[in-house]
């Protein structure tokens, strides 16, 4: 019995355990949990920031106790990391910044890099620099925001587009990346980011594929930078090309929404870009994006299964025991969170906010974003700038740009076929 319990004293299982605590808080006491403050101009803002810091501290403390790691210096160290993360969250919340789709993880990396490369990191600050631990918690909490109902909203045609685009673009991006000399793990991260939904998919794939956090931060930065011109490029392309192919204004708007929703890599970027076209395009784009987001877990599962069944020194398929041993257990937490929260929603156990959004998944999303932000502060604090501008990263850039260009073209063809031809035919 004791030997059987030992298998659960690993970081992946501990992450699942502490994530269950966070998600239980989201379900049972959502009204008592603060949102990440968008500014620090009032006592309530500072109070909310303090509560979130205490929550993170308790999670880190419990995790370290279960793993038997030293707790000395964690309180002060985490305060510094949390402070940088909070600054990144505040920056991302500035309206002019959030409009362009720049998420807090981008500024978390930037601020972490500045501290790492301009100033010396003292020893007291190191205990809480735990990017792997924070990212895995963020991934499990992310699962609670992936609701199966989002797929159903898109209907059969939207689901078909999501599956086709993700499958075709993923394998093309992976092929191009490998041809350009990108290592396998980074190629999987890049392919997931381009084909599914940007930052969240990159982070999830990185934890499954075992990618280098420095390369992950580079790919995330590429995703968030490329979003900016695409917000304006995609509406212009839609208005220029689609009237040449279709006469019905409604069809044009639906195809535009499906095209934008399938190509822009952040949800905020999709919303901002499609709103430029029309309200109908905006609705279709957000729904298509939601359908693709659901496929994060599917892609992560197959990546994990593929890597788990590969032999290290021969082509022999390992036993089920070896597959289970290698399989990243926090992905089980991700899938379980998605399933449980989807069932709760299906049984009307969640509550709606005054804005008409589900409160409990919203809290889970807040936790996910918070821990991702903490993780990328740590990634920045661990990275030297000279490593980011390496030759291999230039290969990553060209692979990303090639894959994104292909994504724009193939999604255009699929959106035109499904929403411009098939949907009008079937009514």
PDB file of C-alpha atoms in Angstrom, residues 26 67 74 78 94 124 126 128 144 162 181 312 341 343 345 360 370 385 397 408 410 412 425:
ATOM      1  CA  UNK A  26     -14.258  28.390  -7.826  1.00  0.00           C
ATOM      2  CA  UNK A  67       6.698  17.106  -2.290  1.00  0.00           C
ATOM      3  CA  UNK A  74       9.160  31.053  -0.014  1.00  0.00           C
ATOM      4  CA  UNK A  78       6.840  34.669  -3.876  1.00  0.00           C
ATOM      5  CA  UNK A  94      -4.802  48.945 -19.965  1.00  0.00           C
ATOM      6  CA  UNK A 124      16.374  35.254  -1.502  1.00  0.00           C
ATOM      7  CA  UNK A 126      15.031  32.179  -6.088  1.00  0.00           C
ATOM      8  CA  UNK A 128       9.576  30.872  -5.713  1.00  0.00           C
ATOM      9  CA  UNK A 144     -12.317  24.010 -16.361  1.00  0.00           C
ATOM     10  CA  UNK A 162     -12.409  23.368 -36.262  1.00  0.00           C
ATOM     11  CA  UNK A 181      15.714  22.244 -38.163  1.00  0.00           C
ATOM     12  CA  UNK A 312      13.985   5.690 -26.589  1.00  0.00           C
ATOM     13  CA  UNK A 341     -17.320  21.667 -15.280  1.00  0.00           C
ATOM     14  CA  UNK A 343     -21.412  18.364 -16.580  1.00  0.00           C
ATOM     15  CA  UNK A 345     -23.030  23.491 -16.704  1.00  0.00           C
ATOM     16  CA  UNK A 360     -17.595  29.538 -11.820  1.00  0.00           C
ATOM     17  CA  UNK A 370      -2.881  34.197 -12.742  1.00  0.00           C
ATOM     18  CA  UNK A 385      18.425  37.529 -23.799  1.00  0.00           C
ATOM     19  CA  UNK A 397      10.363  32.547 -36.461  1.00  0.00           C
ATOM     20  CA  UNK A 408      -4.686  31.927 -43.430  1.00  0.00           C
ATOM     21  CA  UNK A 410      -6.276  26.872 -45.873  1.00  0.00           C
ATOM     22  CA  UNK A 412     -10.021  30.671 -46.104  1.00  0.00           C
ATOM     23  CA  UNK A 425     -27.216  24.402 -49.630  1.00  0.00           C
TER      24      UNK A 425
END
